[in-house]
Structure formats: structure tokens, C-alpha cells
PDB file of C-alpha atoms in Angstrom:
ATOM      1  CA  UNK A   1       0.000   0.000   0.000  1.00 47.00           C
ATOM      2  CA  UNK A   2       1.488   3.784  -1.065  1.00 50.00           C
ATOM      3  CA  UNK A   3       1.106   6.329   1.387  1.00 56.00           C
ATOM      4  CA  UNK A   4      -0.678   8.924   0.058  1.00 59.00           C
ATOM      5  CA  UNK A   5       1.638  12.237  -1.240  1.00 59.00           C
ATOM      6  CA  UNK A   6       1.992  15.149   0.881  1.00 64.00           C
ATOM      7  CA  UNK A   7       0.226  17.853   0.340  1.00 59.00           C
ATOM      8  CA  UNK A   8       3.534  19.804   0.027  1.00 57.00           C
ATOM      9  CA  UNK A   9       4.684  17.524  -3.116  1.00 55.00           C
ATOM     10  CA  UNK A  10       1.625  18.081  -5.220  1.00 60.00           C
ATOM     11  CA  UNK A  11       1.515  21.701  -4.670  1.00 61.00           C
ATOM     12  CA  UNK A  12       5.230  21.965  -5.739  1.00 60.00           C
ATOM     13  CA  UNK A  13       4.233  19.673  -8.703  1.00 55.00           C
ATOM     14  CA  UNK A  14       1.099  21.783  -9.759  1.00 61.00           C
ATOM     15  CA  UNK A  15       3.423  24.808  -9.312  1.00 59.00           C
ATOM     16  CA  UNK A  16       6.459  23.664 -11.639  1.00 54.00           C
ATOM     17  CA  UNK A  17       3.711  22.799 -14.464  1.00 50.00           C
ATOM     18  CA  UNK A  18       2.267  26.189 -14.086  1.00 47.00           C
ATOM     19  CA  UNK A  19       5.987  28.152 -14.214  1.00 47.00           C
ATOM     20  CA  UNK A  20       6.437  25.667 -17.643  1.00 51.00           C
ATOM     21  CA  UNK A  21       3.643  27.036 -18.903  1.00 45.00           C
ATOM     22  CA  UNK A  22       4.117  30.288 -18.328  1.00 43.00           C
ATOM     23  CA  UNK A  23       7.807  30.261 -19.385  1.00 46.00           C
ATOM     24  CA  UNK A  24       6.448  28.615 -22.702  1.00 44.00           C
ATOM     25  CA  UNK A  25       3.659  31.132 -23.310  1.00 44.00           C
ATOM     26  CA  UNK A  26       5.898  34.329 -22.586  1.00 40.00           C
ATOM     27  CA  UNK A  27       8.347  33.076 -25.556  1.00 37.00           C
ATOM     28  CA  UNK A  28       6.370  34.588 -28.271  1.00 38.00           C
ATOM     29  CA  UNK A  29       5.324  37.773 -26.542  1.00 38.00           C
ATOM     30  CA  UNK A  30       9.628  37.931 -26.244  1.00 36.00           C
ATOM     31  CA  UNK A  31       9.982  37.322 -30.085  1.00 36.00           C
ATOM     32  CA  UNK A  32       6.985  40.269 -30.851  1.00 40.00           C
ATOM     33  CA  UNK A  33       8.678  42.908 -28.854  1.00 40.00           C
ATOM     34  CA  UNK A  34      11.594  42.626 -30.956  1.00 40.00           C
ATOM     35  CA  UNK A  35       9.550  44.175 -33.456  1.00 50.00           C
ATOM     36  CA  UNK A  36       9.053  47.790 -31.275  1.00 81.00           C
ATOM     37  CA  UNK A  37       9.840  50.865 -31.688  1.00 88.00           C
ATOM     38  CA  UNK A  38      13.295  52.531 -30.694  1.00 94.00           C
ATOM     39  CA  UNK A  39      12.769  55.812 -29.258  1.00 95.00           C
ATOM     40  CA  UNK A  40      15.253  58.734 -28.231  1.00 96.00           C
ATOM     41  CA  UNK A  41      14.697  62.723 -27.181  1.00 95.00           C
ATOM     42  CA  UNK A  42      16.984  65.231 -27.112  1.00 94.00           C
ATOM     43  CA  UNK A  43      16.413  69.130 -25.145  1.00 93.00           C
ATOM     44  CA  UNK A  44      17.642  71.972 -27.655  1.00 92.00           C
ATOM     45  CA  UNK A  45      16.943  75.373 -27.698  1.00 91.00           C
ATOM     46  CA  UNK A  46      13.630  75.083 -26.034  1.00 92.00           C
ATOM     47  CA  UNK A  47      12.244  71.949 -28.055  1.00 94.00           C
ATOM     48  CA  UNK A  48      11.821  67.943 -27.211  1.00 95.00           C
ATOM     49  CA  UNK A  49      13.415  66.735 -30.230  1.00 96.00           C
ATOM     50  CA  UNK A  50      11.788  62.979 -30.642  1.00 96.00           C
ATOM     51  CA  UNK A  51      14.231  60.668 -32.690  1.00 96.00           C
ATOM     52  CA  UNK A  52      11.885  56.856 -33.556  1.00 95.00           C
ATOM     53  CA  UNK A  53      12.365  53.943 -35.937  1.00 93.00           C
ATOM     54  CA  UNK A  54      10.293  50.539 -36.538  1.00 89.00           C
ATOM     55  CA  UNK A  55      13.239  47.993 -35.826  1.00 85.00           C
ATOM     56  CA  UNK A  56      12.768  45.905 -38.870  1.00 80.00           C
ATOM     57  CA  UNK A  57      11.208  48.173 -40.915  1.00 81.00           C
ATOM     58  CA  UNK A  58       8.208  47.297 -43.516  1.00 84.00           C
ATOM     59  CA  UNK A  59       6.775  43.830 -42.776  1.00 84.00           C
ATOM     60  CA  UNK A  60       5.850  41.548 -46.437  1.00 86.00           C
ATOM     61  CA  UNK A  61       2.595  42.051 -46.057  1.00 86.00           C
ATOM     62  CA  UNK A  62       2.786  46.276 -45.132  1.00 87.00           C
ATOM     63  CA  UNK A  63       5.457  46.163 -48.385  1.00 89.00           C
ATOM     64  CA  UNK A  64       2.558  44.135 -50.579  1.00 89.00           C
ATOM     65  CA  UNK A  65      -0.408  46.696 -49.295  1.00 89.00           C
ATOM     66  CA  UNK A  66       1.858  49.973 -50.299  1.00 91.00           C
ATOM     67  CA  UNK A  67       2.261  48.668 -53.797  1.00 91.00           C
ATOM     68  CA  UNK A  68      -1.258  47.134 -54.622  1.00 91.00           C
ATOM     69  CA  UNK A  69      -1.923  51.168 -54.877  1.00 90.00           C
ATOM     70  CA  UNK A  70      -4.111  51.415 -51.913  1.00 90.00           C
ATOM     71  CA  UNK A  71      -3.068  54.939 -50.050  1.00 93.00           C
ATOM     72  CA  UNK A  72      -1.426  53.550 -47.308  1.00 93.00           C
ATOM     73  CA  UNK A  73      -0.976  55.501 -43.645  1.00 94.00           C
ATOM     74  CA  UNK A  74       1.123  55.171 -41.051  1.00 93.00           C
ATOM     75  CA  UNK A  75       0.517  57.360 -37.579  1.00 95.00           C
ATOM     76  CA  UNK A  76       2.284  58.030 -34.787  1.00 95.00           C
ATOM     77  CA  UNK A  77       0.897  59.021 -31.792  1.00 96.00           C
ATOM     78  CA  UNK A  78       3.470  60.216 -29.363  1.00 96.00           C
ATOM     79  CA  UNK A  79       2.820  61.708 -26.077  1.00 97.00           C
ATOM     80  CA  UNK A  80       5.139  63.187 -23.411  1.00 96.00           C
ATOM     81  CA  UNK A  81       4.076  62.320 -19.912  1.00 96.00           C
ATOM     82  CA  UNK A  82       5.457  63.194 -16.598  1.00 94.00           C
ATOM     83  CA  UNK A  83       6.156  60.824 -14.109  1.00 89.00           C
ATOM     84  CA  UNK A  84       3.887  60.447 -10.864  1.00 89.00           C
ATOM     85  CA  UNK A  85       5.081  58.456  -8.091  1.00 86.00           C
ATOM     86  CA  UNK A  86       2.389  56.415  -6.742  1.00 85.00           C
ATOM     87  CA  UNK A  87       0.173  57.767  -8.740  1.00 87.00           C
ATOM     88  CA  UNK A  88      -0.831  58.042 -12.725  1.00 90.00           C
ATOM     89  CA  UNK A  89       1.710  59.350 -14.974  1.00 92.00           C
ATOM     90  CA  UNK A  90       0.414  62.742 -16.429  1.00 93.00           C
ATOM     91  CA  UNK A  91       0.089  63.597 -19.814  1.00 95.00           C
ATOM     92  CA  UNK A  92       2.034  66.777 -20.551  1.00 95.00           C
ATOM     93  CA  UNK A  93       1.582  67.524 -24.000  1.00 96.00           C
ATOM     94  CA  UNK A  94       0.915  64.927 -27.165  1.00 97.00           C
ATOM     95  CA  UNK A  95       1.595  64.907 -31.260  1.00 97.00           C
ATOM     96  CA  UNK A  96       0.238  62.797 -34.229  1.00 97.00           C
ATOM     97  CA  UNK A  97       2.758  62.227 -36.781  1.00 97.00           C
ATOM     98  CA  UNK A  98       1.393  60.312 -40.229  1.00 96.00           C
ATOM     99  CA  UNK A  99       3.078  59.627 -43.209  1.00 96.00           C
ATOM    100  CA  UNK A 100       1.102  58.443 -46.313  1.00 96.00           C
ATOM    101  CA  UNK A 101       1.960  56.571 -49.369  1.00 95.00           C
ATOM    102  CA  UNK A 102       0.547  56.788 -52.771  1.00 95.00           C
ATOM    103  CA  UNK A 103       1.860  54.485 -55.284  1.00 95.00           C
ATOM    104  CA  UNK A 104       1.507  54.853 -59.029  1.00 94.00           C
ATOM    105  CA  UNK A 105       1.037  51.389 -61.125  1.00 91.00           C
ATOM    106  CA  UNK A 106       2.084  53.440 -64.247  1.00 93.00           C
ATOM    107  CA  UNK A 107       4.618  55.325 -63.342  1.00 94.00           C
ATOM    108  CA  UNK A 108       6.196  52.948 -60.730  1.00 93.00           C
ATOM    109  CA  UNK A 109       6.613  56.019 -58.491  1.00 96.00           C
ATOM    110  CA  UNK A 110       5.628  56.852 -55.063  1.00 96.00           C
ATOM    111  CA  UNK A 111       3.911  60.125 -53.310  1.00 96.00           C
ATOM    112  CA  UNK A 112       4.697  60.582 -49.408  1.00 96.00           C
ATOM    113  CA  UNK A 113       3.453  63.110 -47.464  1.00 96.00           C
ATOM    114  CA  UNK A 114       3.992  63.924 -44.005  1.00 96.00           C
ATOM    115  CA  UNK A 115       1.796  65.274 -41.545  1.00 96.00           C
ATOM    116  CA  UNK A 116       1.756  66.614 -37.793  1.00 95.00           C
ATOM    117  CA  UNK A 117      -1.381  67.136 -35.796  1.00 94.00           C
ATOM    118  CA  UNK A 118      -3.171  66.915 -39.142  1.00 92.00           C
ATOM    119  CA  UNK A 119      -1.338  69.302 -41.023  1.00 95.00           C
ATOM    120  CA  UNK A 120       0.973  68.670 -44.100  1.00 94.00           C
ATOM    121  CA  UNK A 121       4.625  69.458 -43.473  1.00 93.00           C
ATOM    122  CA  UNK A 122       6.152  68.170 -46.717  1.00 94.00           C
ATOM    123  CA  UNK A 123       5.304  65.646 -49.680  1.00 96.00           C
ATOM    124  CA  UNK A 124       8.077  64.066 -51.854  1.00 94.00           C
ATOM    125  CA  UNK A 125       7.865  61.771 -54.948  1.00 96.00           C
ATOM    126  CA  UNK A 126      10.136  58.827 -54.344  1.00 95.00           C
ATOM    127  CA  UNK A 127      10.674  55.421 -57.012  1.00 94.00           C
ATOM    128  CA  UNK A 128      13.126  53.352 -54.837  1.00 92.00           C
ATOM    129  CA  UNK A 129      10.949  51.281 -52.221  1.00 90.00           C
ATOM    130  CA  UNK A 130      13.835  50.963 -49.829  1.00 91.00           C
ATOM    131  CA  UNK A 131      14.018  54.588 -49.202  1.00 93.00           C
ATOM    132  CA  UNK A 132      10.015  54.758 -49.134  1.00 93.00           C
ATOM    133  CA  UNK A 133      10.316  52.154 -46.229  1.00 92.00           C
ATOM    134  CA  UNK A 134      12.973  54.334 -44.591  1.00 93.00           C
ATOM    135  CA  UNK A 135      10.896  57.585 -45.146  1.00 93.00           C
ATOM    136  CA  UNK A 136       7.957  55.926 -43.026  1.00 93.00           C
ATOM    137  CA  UNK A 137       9.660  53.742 -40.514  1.00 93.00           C
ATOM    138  CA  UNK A 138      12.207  56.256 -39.005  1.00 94.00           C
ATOM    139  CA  UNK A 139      12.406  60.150 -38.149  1.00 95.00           C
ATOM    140  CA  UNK A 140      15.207  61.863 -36.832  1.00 95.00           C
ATOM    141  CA  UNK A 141      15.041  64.981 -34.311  1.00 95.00           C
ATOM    142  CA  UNK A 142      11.448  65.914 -34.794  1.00 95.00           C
ATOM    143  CA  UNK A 143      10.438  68.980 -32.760  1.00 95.00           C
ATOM    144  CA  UNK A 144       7.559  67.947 -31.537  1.00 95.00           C
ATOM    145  CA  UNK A 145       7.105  69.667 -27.699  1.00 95.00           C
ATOM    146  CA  UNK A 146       7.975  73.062 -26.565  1.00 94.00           C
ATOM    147  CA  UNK A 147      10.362  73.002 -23.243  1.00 94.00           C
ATOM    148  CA  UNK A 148       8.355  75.785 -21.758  1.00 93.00           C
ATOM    149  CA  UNK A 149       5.646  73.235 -20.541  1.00 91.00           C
ATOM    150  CA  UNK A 150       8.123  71.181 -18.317  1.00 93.00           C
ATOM    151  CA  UNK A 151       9.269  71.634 -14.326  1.00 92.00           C
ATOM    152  CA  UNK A 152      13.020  71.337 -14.087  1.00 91.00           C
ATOM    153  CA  UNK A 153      14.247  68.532 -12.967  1.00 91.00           C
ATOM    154  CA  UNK A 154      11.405  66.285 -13.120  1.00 91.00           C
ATOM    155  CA  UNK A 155      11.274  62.740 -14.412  1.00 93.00           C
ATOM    156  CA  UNK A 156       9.671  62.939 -18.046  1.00 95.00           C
ATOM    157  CA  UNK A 157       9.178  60.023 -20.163  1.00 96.00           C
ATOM    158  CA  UNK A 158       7.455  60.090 -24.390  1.00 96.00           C
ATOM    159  CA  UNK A 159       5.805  57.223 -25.404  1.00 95.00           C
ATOM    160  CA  UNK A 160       5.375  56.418 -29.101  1.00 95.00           C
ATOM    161  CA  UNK A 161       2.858  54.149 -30.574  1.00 94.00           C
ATOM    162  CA  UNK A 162       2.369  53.087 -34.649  1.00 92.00           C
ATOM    163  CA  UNK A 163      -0.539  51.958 -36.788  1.00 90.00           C
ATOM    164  CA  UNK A 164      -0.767  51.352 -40.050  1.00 88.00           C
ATOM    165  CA  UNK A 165      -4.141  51.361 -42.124  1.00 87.00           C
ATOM    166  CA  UNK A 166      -5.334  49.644 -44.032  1.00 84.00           C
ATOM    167  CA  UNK A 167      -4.033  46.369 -43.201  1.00 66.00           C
ATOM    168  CA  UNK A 168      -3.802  43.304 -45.071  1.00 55.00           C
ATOM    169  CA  UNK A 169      -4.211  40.643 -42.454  1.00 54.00           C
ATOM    170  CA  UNK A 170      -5.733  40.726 -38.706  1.00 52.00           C
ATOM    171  CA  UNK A 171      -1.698  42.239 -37.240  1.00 48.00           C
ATOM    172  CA  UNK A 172       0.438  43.853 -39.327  1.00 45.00           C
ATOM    173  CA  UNK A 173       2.141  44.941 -36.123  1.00 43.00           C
ATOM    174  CA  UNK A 174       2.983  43.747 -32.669  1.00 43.00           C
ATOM    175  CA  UNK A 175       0.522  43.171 -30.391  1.00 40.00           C
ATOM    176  CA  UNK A 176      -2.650  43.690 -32.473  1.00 47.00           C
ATOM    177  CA  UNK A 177      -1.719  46.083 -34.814  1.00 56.00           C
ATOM    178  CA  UNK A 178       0.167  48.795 -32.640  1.00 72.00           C
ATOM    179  CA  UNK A 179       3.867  48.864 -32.065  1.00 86.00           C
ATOM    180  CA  UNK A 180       5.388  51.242 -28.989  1.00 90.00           C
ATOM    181  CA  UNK A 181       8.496  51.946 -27.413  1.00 93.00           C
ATOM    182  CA  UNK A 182       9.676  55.061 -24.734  1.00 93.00           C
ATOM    183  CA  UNK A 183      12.244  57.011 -23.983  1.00 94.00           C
ATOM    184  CA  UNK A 184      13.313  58.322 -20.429  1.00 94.00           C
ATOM    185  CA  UNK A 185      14.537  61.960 -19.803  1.00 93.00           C
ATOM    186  CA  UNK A 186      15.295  64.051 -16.255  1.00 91.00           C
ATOM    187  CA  UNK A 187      14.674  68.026 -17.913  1.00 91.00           C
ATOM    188  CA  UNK A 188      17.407  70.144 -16.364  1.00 88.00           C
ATOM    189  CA  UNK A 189      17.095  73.873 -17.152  1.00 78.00           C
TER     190      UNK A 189
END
């Protein structure tokens, strides 16, 4: 006749399944955050100069959507929050960045325009669909907040998320169809 276990043993048993599990389940969510976005900021002359890229770039399917001809649009919404101990992290100040993509079946060319807060800061006409995919997957030094806003020497942080529309299958990006990444700063005066 077997004793019966203690109730010690199957608890530690029940446990190391559920840790297995768990180890096995967070694997993916490890592989999809390699796909976020890199985010830096910079104080100059009175600005928060926002620097993000897509690490990877355009996914297969994004690439396929841009040249089916559909206008394609990628935004950016990036918001600069103060830190709250204890408490909810304040939003300071925000910005919606959006690039857009035309192509042309005829003339193999393609017509980006960028926008901020709705409003159309330039347009070029590009052919080469590795600088397209550069052109809406990174921007460098955008001025984006005013320093005037801030308390010195406060804990700030921006947080940066992406969509793209429209989208060929159910996630184009990470974690159902958003991508986001932040960036720490202390503003010193």
C-alpha cells in the first residue's frame, strides 16, 4: 500500500507545471517585442526633439499593401508624460505624426506626405521602395514639444505608438496592430 503524497509535493508539482507554462507562453510575446519601436529625445533650444524607428522596418505584407496602390498611412501618436510616483503618470503635451503613401502602377513612383497634428509638413515623390520604407519607418530629431511646458528637474518620459491602415491581415504589427516603445529623460534647465 502507497502512502498517500503530501500535500507539500503536489503543490510543488502543480506549481512547476504552471511556471512551464508560463515560461512557454511568454516566448512569443519575447519574439513580438523585438519588433518595437526605438525611441530617443533630445532638449535643444527650447524643443523635445523625438528621434523613432520601426526595428525591422516594412513587414511583407505592409510592403505588398503599399504597392497594390491602396493609399497607405502610417501614424504616430506620441505623447510626453510626466512621471507620478504612486500615482498616474500625467500627460504633458501629445503629437500625431502620419506619413502616407501613394503608389503609381504606371509610373512605378511613389507620393509621401507627411503630416503633424493633421497638417501637411512636406510631400516628396520617391521610385526606390527601400528609401520609401525608410521615409515611413524612421524620423530623426522631430520637434515635436515646446520646453516651456516642463518643471526642471522632473522625471519625463514620451511614449510612441504606430498603426498602419489599411491592413492586409488581422496584425500587421505587434501586439494587435500597434507597435510602442519610450524614452526616459530628467529636464534640467
Amino acid at each position: 500500500m502507497n502512502p498517500a503524497r503530501p500535500y507539500y509535493v503536489r503543490n510543488f508539482a502543480r506549481t512547476a507545471c504552471l511556471l512551464g507554462l508560463l515560461a512557454l507562453s511568454a516566448a512569443p510575446v519575447a519574439a513580438q517585442q523585438a519588433e518595437t519601436l526605438r525611441v530617443r529625445t533630445l532638449n535643444r533650444d527650447g524643443q523635445v526633439l523625438v528621434t523613432f524607428s520601426l526595428n525591422g522596418g516594412l513587414t511583407d505584407e505592409m510592403k505588398a499593401v503599399v504597392q497594390s496602390g491602396l493609399r497607405t498611412v502610417f501614424t504616430y501618436s506620441v505623447e510626453l508624460k510626466l512621471k507620478v510616483p504612486a500615482w498616474v503618470d500625467r500627460t504633458v503635451a501629445s503629437a500625431v505624426v502620419s506619413t502616407s503613401v501613394d503608389f503609381d502602377n504606371l509610373t512605378r513612383r511613389h507620393t509621401i506626405s507627411r503630416a503633424l497634428d493633421g497638417r501637411v509638413e512636406e510631400s516628396f515623390i520617391v521610385e526606390d521602395p527601400a528609401q520609401v520604407a525608410q521615409m515611413v519607418t524612421h524620423f530623426e530629431r522631430l520637434p515635436l514639444f515646446d520646453t516651456k511646458v516642463l518643471e526642471a528637474n522632473r522625471e519625463y518620459y514620451v511614449l510612441v505608438h504606430a498603426d498602419a491602415r489599411p491592413r492586409s491581415t488581422a496584425s500587421l504589427w505587434p501586439f494587435s496592430g500597434t507597435a510602442s516603445g519610450s524614452a526616459k529623460f530628467t529636464f534640467i534647465k
